[in-house]
Amino acid sequence: MQELLNMVRYAAVFYLLEQMVLNLLPGKMYERYVRFYLGLLMVLHMLQPVFKVFRLVEQMDAAALVQELEREVERVP
């Protein structure tokens, strides 16, 4: 329950900060790009509990490490 409450608090604070950033933009030219980027950050943050439940972070880290090692092996003469 505490985790859900923390997520709601984070979303509220994030929304307030998003509005502040959007109001500080000098023009409307970049508003959609900033909204897109901030939306991606919000989605990633909201997916973190799902990643923890399914241990996706560890799996992605392991896969990235394997790919990095394979690239290093290919570079060795």
PDB file as gemmi writes it, atoms N, CA and C in Angstrom:
CRYST1    1.000    1.000    1.000  90.00  90.00  90.00 P 1                      
ATOM      1  N   MET A   1       0.823  -1.192   0.000  1.00  0.00           N  
ATOM      2  CA  MET A   1       0.000   0.000   0.000  1.00  0.00           C  
ATOM      3  C   MET A   1       0.868   1.259   0.000  1.00  0.00           C  
ATOM      4  N   GLN A   2       1.951   1.203   0.765  1.00  0.00           N  
ATOM      5  CA  GLN A   2       2.865   2.348   0.840  1.00  0.00           C  
ATOM      6  C   GLN A   2       3.503   2.613  -0.520  1.00  0.00           C  
ATOM      7  N   GLU A   3       3.789   1.550  -1.247  1.00  0.00           N  
ATOM      8  CA  GLU A   3       4.385   1.708  -2.583  1.00  0.00           C  
ATOM      9  C   GLU A   3       3.421   2.444  -3.519  1.00  0.00           C  
ATOM     10  N   LEU A   4       2.156   2.112  -3.454  1.00  0.00           N  
ATOM     11  CA  LEU A   4       1.158   2.783  -4.279  1.00  0.00           C  
ATOM     12  C   LEU A   4       1.032   4.257  -3.897  1.00  0.00           C  
ATOM     13  N   LEU A   5       1.044   4.545  -2.623  1.00  0.00           N  
ATOM     14  CA  LEU A   5       0.982   5.923  -2.148  1.00  0.00           C  
ATOM     15  C   LEU A   5       2.201   6.717  -2.612  1.00  0.00           C  
ATOM     16  N   ASN A   6       3.361   6.103  -2.561  1.00  0.00           N  
ATOM     17  CA  ASN A   6       4.576   6.767  -3.037  1.00  0.00           C  
ATOM     18  C   ASN A   6       4.507   7.046  -4.540  1.00  0.00           C  
ATOM     19  N   MET A   7       3.938   6.121  -5.295  1.00  0.00           N  
ATOM     20  CA  MET A   7       3.807   6.337  -6.737  1.00  0.00           C  
ATOM     21  C   MET A   7       2.873   7.509  -7.032  1.00  0.00           C  
ATOM     22  N   VAL A   8       1.781   7.614  -6.287  1.00  0.00           N  
ATOM     23  CA  VAL A   8       0.837   8.708  -6.494  1.00  0.00           C  
ATOM     24  C   VAL A   8       1.491  10.034  -6.129  1.00  0.00           C  
ATOM     25  N   ARG A   9       2.236  10.051  -5.028  1.00  0.00           N  
ATOM     26  CA  ARG A   9       2.954  11.271  -4.639  1.00  0.00           C  
ATOM     27  C   ARG A   9       3.960  11.675  -5.711  1.00  0.00           C  
ATOM     28  N   TYR A  10       4.707  10.714  -6.201  1.00  0.00           N  
ATOM     29  CA  TYR A  10       5.697  11.007  -7.230  1.00  0.00           C  
ATOM     30  C   TYR A  10       5.019  11.560  -8.475  1.00  0.00           C  
ATOM     31  N   ALA A  11       3.899  10.964  -8.869  1.00  0.00           N  
ATOM     32  CA  ALA A  11       3.187  11.435 -10.055  1.00  0.00           C  
ATOM     33  C   ALA A  11       2.708  12.864  -9.866  1.00  0.00           C  
ATOM     34  N   ALA A  12       2.212  13.192  -8.688  1.00  0.00           N  
ATOM     35  CA  ALA A  12       1.732  14.551  -8.432  1.00  0.00           C  
ATOM     36  C   ALA A  12       2.879  15.561  -8.470  1.00  0.00           C  
ATOM     37  N   VAL A  13       3.983  15.223  -7.827  1.00  0.00           N  
ATOM     38  CA  VAL A  13       5.138  16.125  -7.827  1.00  0.00           C  
ATOM     39  C   VAL A  13       5.708  16.246  -9.231  1.00  0.00           C  
ATOM     40  N   PHE A  14       5.777  15.141  -9.943  1.00  0.00           N  
ATOM     41  CA  PHE A  14       6.293  15.159 -11.311  1.00  0.00           C  
ATOM     42  C   PHE A  14       5.431  16.039 -12.200  1.00  0.00           C  
ATOM     43  N   TYR A  15       4.112  15.940 -12.031  1.00  0.00           N  
ATOM     44  CA  TYR A  15       3.206  16.764 -12.835  1.00  0.00           C  
ATOM     45  C   TYR A  15       3.422  18.248 -12.540  1.00  0.00           C  
ATOM     46  N   LEU A  16       3.586  18.594 -11.274  1.00  0.00           N  
ATOM     47  CA  LEU A  16       3.837  19.995 -10.921  1.00  0.00           C  
ATOM     48  C   LEU A  16       5.149  20.492 -11.522  1.00  0.00           C  
ATOM     49  N   LEU A  17       6.179  19.670 -11.445  1.00  0.00           N  
ATOM     50  CA  LEU A  17       7.465  20.050 -12.035  1.00  0.00           C  
ATOM     51  C   LEU A  17       7.372  20.147 -13.557  1.00  0.00           C  
ATOM     52  N   GLU A  18       6.594  19.263 -14.156  1.00  0.00           N  
ATOM     53  CA  GLU A  18       6.404  19.309 -15.600  1.00  0.00           C  
ATOM     54  C   GLU A  18       5.751  20.633 -16.005  1.00  0.00           C  
ATOM     55  N   GLN A  19       4.722  21.029 -15.269  1.00  0.00           N  
ATOM     56  CA  GLN A  19       4.056  22.290 -15.581  1.00  0.00           C  
ATOM     57  C   GLN A  19       4.995  23.482 -15.396  1.00  0.00           C  
ATOM     58  N   MET A  20       5.844  23.411 -14.384  1.00  0.00           N  
ATOM     59  CA  MET A  20       6.810  24.479 -14.156  1.00  0.00           C  
ATOM     60  C   MET A  20       7.788  24.585 -15.329  1.00  0.00           C  
ATOM     61  N   VAL A  21       8.286  23.444 -15.777  1.00  0.00           N  
ATOM     62  CA  VAL A  21       9.221  23.435 -16.905  1.00  0.00           C  
ATOM     63  C   VAL A  21       8.538  23.963 -18.162  1.00  0.00           C  
ATOM     64  N   LEU A  22       7.310  23.548 -18.388  1.00  0.00           N  
ATOM     65  CA  LEU A  22       6.590  24.005 -19.578  1.00  0.00           C  
ATOM     66  C   LEU A  22       6.330  25.510 -19.527  1.00  0.00           C  
ATOM     67  N   ASN A  23       6.096  26.048 -18.346  1.00  0.00           N  
ATOM     68  CA  ASN A  23       5.880  27.488 -18.222  1.00  0.00           C  
ATOM     69  C   ASN A  23       7.176  28.275 -18.379  1.00  0.00           C  
ATOM     70  N   LEU A  24       8.315  27.643 -18.146  1.00  0.00           N  
ATOM     71  CA  LEU A  24       9.593  28.324 -18.282  1.00  0.00           C  
ATOM     72  C   LEU A  24      10.111  28.330 -19.719  1.00  0.00           C  
ATOM     73  N   LEU A  25       9.497  27.535 -20.579  1.00  0.00           N  
ATOM     74  CA  LEU A  25       9.925  27.507 -21.982  1.00  0.00           C  
ATOM     75  C   LEU A  25       9.677  28.872 -22.619  1.00  0.00           C  
ATOM     76  N   PRO A  26      10.641  29.357 -23.402  1.00  0.00           N  
ATOM     77  CA  PRO A  26      10.479  30.689 -23.992  1.00  0.00           C  
ATOM     78  C   PRO A  26       9.376  30.757 -25.043  1.00  0.00           C  
ATOM     79  N   GLY A  27       9.075  29.687 -25.702  1.00  0.00           N  
ATOM     80  CA  GLY A  27       8.023  29.684 -26.714  1.00  0.00           C  
ATOM     81  C   GLY A  27       7.353  28.330 -26.759  1.00  0.00           C  
ATOM     82  N   LYS A  28       6.373  28.210 -27.599  1.00  0.00           N  
ATOM     83  CA  LYS A  28       5.650  26.940 -27.720  1.00  0.00           C  
ATOM     84  C   LYS A  28       6.302  25.994 -28.715  1.00  0.00           C  
ATOM     85  N   MET A  29       7.423  26.416 -29.291  1.00  0.00           N  
ATOM     86  CA  MET A  29       8.061  25.644 -30.345  1.00  0.00           C  
ATOM     87  C   MET A  29       8.524  24.257 -29.876  1.00  0.00           C  
ATOM     88  N   TYR A  30       9.080  24.184 -28.687  1.00  0.00           N  
ATOM     89  CA  TYR A  30       9.636  22.920 -28.184  1.00  0.00           C  
ATOM     90  C   TYR A  30       8.722  22.228 -27.180  1.00  0.00           C  
ATOM     91  N   GLU A  31       7.523  22.739 -26.992  1.00  0.00           N  
ATOM     92  CA  GLU A  31       6.641  22.197 -25.961  1.00  0.00           C  
ATOM     93  C   GLU A  31       6.311  20.730 -26.189  1.00  0.00           C  
ATOM     94  N   ARG A  32       6.032  20.331 -27.419  1.00  0.00           N  
ATOM     95  CA  ARG A  32       5.665  18.933 -27.648  1.00  0.00           C  
ATOM     96  C   ARG A  32       6.844  17.995 -27.417  1.00  0.00           C  
ATOM     97  N   TYR A  33       8.069  18.449 -27.694  1.00  0.00           N  
ATOM     98  CA  TYR A  33       9.243  17.610 -27.458  1.00  0.00           C  
ATOM     99  C   TYR A  33       9.499  17.436 -25.960  1.00  0.00           C  
ATOM    100  N   VAL A  34       9.335  18.515 -25.221  1.00  0.00           N  
ATOM    101  CA  VAL A  34       9.523  18.447 -23.773  1.00  0.00           C  
ATOM    102  C   VAL A  34       8.443  17.565 -23.159  1.00  0.00           C  
ATOM    103  N   ARG A  35       7.207  17.717 -23.613  1.00  0.00           N  
ATOM    104  CA  ARG A  35       6.118  16.873 -23.105  1.00  0.00           C  
ATOM    105  C   ARG A  35       6.394  15.392 -23.409  1.00  0.00           C  
ATOM    106  N   PHE A  36       6.878  15.115 -24.614  1.00  0.00           N  
ATOM    107  CA  PHE A  36       7.182  13.742 -24.997  1.00  0.00           C  
ATOM    108  C   PHE A  36       8.261  13.151 -24.094  1.00  0.00           C  
ATOM    109  N   TYR A  37       9.344  13.886 -23.893  1.00  0.00           N  
ATOM    110  CA  TYR A  37      10.450  13.406 -23.071  1.00  0.00           C  
ATOM    111  C   TYR A  37      10.007  13.205 -21.624  1.00  0.00           C  
ATOM    112  N   LEU A  38       9.302  14.164 -21.071  1.00  0.00           N  
ATOM    113  CA  LEU A  38       8.843  14.041 -19.688  1.00  0.00           C  
ATOM    114  C   LEU A  38       7.828  12.910 -19.550  1.00  0.00           C  
ATOM    115  N   GLY A  39       7.021  12.690 -20.574  1.00  0.00           N  
ATOM    116  CA  GLY A  39       6.090  11.563 -20.550  1.00  0.00           C  
ATOM    117  C   GLY A  39       6.813  10.225 -20.533  1.00  0.00           C  
ATOM    118  N   LEU A  40       7.886  10.134 -21.312  1.00  0.00           N  
ATOM    119  CA  LEU A  40       8.687   8.903 -21.292  1.00  0.00           C  
ATOM    120  C   LEU A  40       9.287   8.654 -19.918  1.00  0.00           C  
ATOM    121  N   LEU A  41       9.792   9.720 -19.298  1.00  0.00           N  
ATOM    122  CA  LEU A  41      10.350   9.570 -17.953  1.00  0.00           C  
ATOM    123  C   LEU A  41       9.295   9.090 -16.962  1.00  0.00           C  
ATOM    124  N   MET A  42       8.095   9.631 -17.088  1.00  0.00           N  
ATOM    125  CA  MET A  42       7.018   9.229 -16.183  1.00  0.00           C  
ATOM    126  C   MET A  42       6.639   7.769 -16.388  1.00  0.00           C  
ATOM    127  N   VAL A  43       6.537   7.344 -17.635  1.00  0.00           N  
ATOM    128  CA  VAL A  43       6.189   5.950 -17.927  1.00  0.00           C  
ATOM    129  C   VAL A  43       7.267   5.011 -17.386  1.00  0.00           C  
ATOM    130  N   LEU A  44       8.526   5.357 -17.598  1.00  0.00           N  
ATOM    131  CA  LEU A  44       9.613   4.520 -17.089  1.00  0.00           C  
ATOM    132  C   LEU A  44       9.578   4.414 -15.574  1.00  0.00           C  
ATOM    133  N   HIS A  45       9.298   5.514 -14.931  1.00  0.00           N  
ATOM    134  CA  HIS A  45       9.236   5.472 -13.466  1.00  0.00           C  
ATOM    135  C   HIS A  45       8.061   4.632 -12.979  1.00  0.00           C  
ATOM    136  N   MET A  46       6.933   4.730 -13.665  1.00  0.00           N  
ATOM    137  CA  MET A  46       5.762   3.955 -13.254  1.00  0.00           C  
ATOM    138  C   MET A  46       5.935   2.461 -13.535  1.00  0.00           C  
ATOM    139  N   LEU A  47       6.812   2.112 -14.462  1.00  0.00           N  
ATOM    140  CA  LEU A  47       7.051   0.697 -14.776  1.00  0.00           C  
ATOM    141  C   LEU A  47       8.086   0.045 -13.859  1.00  0.00           C  
ATOM    142  N   GLN A  48       8.775   0.812 -13.056  1.00  0.00           N  
ATOM    143  CA  GLN A  48       9.803   0.241 -12.187  1.00  0.00           C  
ATOM    144  C   GLN A  48       9.277  -0.856 -11.265  1.00  0.00           C  
ATOM    145  N   PRO A  49       8.109  -0.700 -10.626  1.00  0.00           N  
ATOM    146  CA  PRO A  49       7.610  -1.814  -9.799  1.00  0.00           C  
ATOM    147  C   PRO A  49       7.370  -3.084 -10.602  1.00  0.00           C  
ATOM    148  N   VAL A  50       6.923  -2.947 -11.847  1.00  0.00           N  
ATOM    149  CA  VAL A  50       6.717  -4.129 -12.700  1.00  0.00           C  
ATOM    150  C   VAL A  50       8.059  -4.779 -12.997  1.00  0.00           C  
ATOM    151  N   PHE A  51       9.068  -3.955 -13.285  1.00  0.00           N  
ATOM    152  CA  PHE A  51      10.408  -4.490 -13.533  1.00  0.00           C  
ATOM    153  C   PHE A  51      10.936  -5.237 -12.311  1.00  0.00           C  
ATOM    154  N   LYS A  52      10.658  -4.727 -11.130  1.00  0.00           N  
ATOM    155  CA  LYS A  52      11.133  -5.384  -9.909  1.00  0.00           C  
ATOM    156  C   LYS A  52      10.444  -6.719  -9.704  1.00  0.00           C  
ATOM    157  N   VAL A  53       9.137  -6.772  -9.956  1.00  0.00           N  
ATOM    158  CA  VAL A  53       8.384  -8.010  -9.735  1.00  0.00           C  
ATOM    159  C   VAL A  53       8.887  -9.117 -10.650  1.00  0.00           C  
ATOM    160  N   PHE A  54       9.123  -8.803 -11.901  1.00  0.00           N  
ATOM    161  CA  PHE A  54       9.540  -9.824 -12.860  1.00  0.00           C  
ATOM    162  C   PHE A  54      11.055  -9.917 -13.017  1.00  0.00           C  
ATOM    163  N   ARG A  55      11.793  -9.180 -12.195  1.00  0.00           N  
ATOM    164  CA  ARG A  55      13.253  -9.166 -12.220  1.00  0.00           C  
ATOM    165  C   ARG A  55      13.795  -8.835 -13.606  1.00  0.00           C  
ATOM    166  N   LEU A  56      13.139  -7.925 -14.278  1.00  0.00           N  
ATOM    167  CA  LEU A  56      13.554  -7.556 -15.627  1.00  0.00           C  
ATOM    168  C   LEU A  56      14.837  -6.741 -15.631  1.00  0.00           C  
ATOM    169  N   VAL A  57      15.076  -5.988 -14.567  1.00  0.00           N  
ATOM    170  CA  VAL A  57      16.290  -5.171 -14.507  1.00  0.00           C  
ATOM    171  C   VAL A  57      17.519  -6.066 -14.513  1.00  0.00           C  
ATOM    172  N   GLU A  58      17.491  -7.119 -13.701  1.00  0.00           N  
ATOM    173  CA  GLU A  58      18.632  -8.022 -13.655  1.00  0.00           C  
ATOM    174  C   GLU A  58      18.824  -8.734 -14.994  1.00  0.00           C  
ATOM    175  N   GLN A  59      17.725  -9.124 -15.628  1.00  0.00           N  
ATOM    176  CA  GLN A  59      17.815  -9.812 -16.912  1.00  0.00           C  
ATOM    177  C   GLN A  59      18.363  -8.887 -17.996  1.00  0.00           C  
ATOM    178  N   MET A  60      17.912  -7.625 -17.987  1.00  0.00           N  
ATOM    179  CA  MET A  60      18.408  -6.674 -18.988  1.00  0.00           C  
ATOM    180  C   MET A  60      19.874  -6.352 -18.741  1.00  0.00           C  
ATOM    181  N   ASP A  61      20.277  -6.232 -17.464  1.00  0.00           N  
ATOM    182  CA  ASP A  61      21.681  -5.981 -17.153  1.00  0.00           C  
ATOM    183  C   ASP A  61      22.548  -7.146 -17.611  1.00  0.00           C  
ATOM    184  N   ALA A  62      22.095  -8.361 -17.373  1.00  0.00           N  
ATOM    185  CA  ALA A  62      22.858  -9.533 -17.778  1.00  0.00           C  
ATOM    186  C   ALA A  62      22.976  -9.600 -19.300  1.00  0.00           C  
ATOM    187  N   ALA A  63      21.904  -9.318 -20.000  1.00  0.00           N  
ATOM    188  CA  ALA A  63      21.938  -9.348 -21.467  1.00  0.00           C  
ATOM    189  C   ALA A  63      22.872  -8.270 -22.006  1.00  0.00           C  
ATOM    190  N   ALA A  64      22.854  -7.091 -21.399  1.00  0.00           N  
ATOM    191  CA  ALA A  64      23.744  -6.014 -21.840  1.00  0.00           C  
ATOM    192  C   ALA A  64      25.202  -6.382 -21.576  1.00  0.00           C  
ATOM    193  N   LEU A  65      25.465  -7.020 -20.455  1.00  0.00           N  
ATOM    194  CA  LEU A  65      26.831  -7.438 -20.141  1.00  0.00           C  
ATOM    195  C   LEU A  65      27.324  -8.485 -21.140  1.00  0.00           C  
ATOM    196  N   VAL A  66      26.473  -9.427 -21.499  1.00  0.00           N  
ATOM    197  CA  VAL A  66      26.856 -10.454 -22.471  1.00  0.00           C  
ATOM    198  C   VAL A  66      27.163  -9.811 -23.818  1.00  0.00           C  
ATOM    199  N   GLN A  67      26.326  -8.871 -24.253  1.00  0.00           N  
ATOM    200  CA  GLN A  67      26.570  -8.199 -25.530  1.00  0.00           C  
ATOM    201  C   GLN A  67      27.871  -7.406 -25.497  1.00  0.00           C  
ATOM    202  N   GLU A  68      28.136  -6.741 -24.392  1.00  0.00           N  
ATOM    203  CA  GLU A  68      29.374  -5.970 -24.272  1.00  0.00           C  
ATOM    204  C   GLU A  68      30.594  -6.886 -24.325  1.00  0.00           C  
ATOM    205  N   LEU A  69      30.522  -8.020 -23.656  1.00  0.00           N  
ATOM    206  CA  LEU A  69      31.635  -8.964 -23.677  1.00  0.00           C  
ATOM    207  C   LEU A  69      31.835  -9.551 -25.073  1.00  0.00           C  
ATOM    208  N   GLU A  70      30.752  -9.820 -25.776  1.00  0.00           N  
ATOM    209  CA  GLU A  70      30.860 -10.343 -27.135  1.00  0.00           C  
ATOM    210  C   GLU A  70      31.529  -9.324 -28.060  1.00  0.00           C  
ATOM    211  N   ARG A  71      31.208  -8.051 -27.894  1.00  0.00           N  
ATOM    212  CA  ARG A  71      31.842  -7.003 -28.704  1.00  0.00           C  
ATOM    213  C   ARG A  71      33.333  -6.897 -28.395  1.00  0.00           C  
ATOM    214  N   GLU A  72      33.705  -7.032 -27.141  1.00  0.00           N  
ATOM    215  CA  GLU A  72      35.114  -6.976 -26.755  1.00  0.00           C  
ATOM    216  C   GLU A  72      35.870  -8.161 -27.335  1.00  0.00           C  
ATOM    217  N   VAL A  73      35.266  -9.329 -27.355  1.00  0.00           N  
ATOM    218  CA  VAL A  73      35.903 -10.516 -27.903  1.00  0.00           C  
ATOM    219  C   VAL A  73      36.128 -10.343 -29.399  1.00  0.00           C  
ATOM    220  N   GLU A  74      35.173  -9.717 -30.092  1.00  0.00           N  
ATOM    221  CA  GLU A  74      35.321  -9.495 -31.533  1.00  0.00           C  
ATOM    222  C   GLU A  74      36.460  -8.513 -31.820  1.00  0.00           C  
ATOM    223  N   ARG A  75      36.737  -7.582 -30.933  1.00  0.00           N  
ATOM    224  CA  ARG A  75      37.792  -6.599 -31.127  1.00  0.00           C  
ATOM    225  C   ARG A  75      39.195  -7.183 -30.907  1.00  0.00           C  
ATOM    226  N   VAL A  76      39.278  -8.223 -30.119  1.00  0.00           N  
ATOM    227  CA  VAL A  76      40.582  -8.817 -29.807  1.00  0.00           C  
ATOM    228  C   VAL A  76      41.098  -9.539 -31.055  1.00  0.00           C  
ATOM    229  N   PRO A  77      42.354  -9.231 -31.447  1.00  0.00           N  
ATOM    230  CA  PRO A  77      42.899  -9.867 -32.682  1.00  0.00           C  
ATOM    231  C   PRO A  77      43.164 -11.343 -32.519  1.00  0.00           C  
TER     232      PRO A  77                                                      
END                                                                             
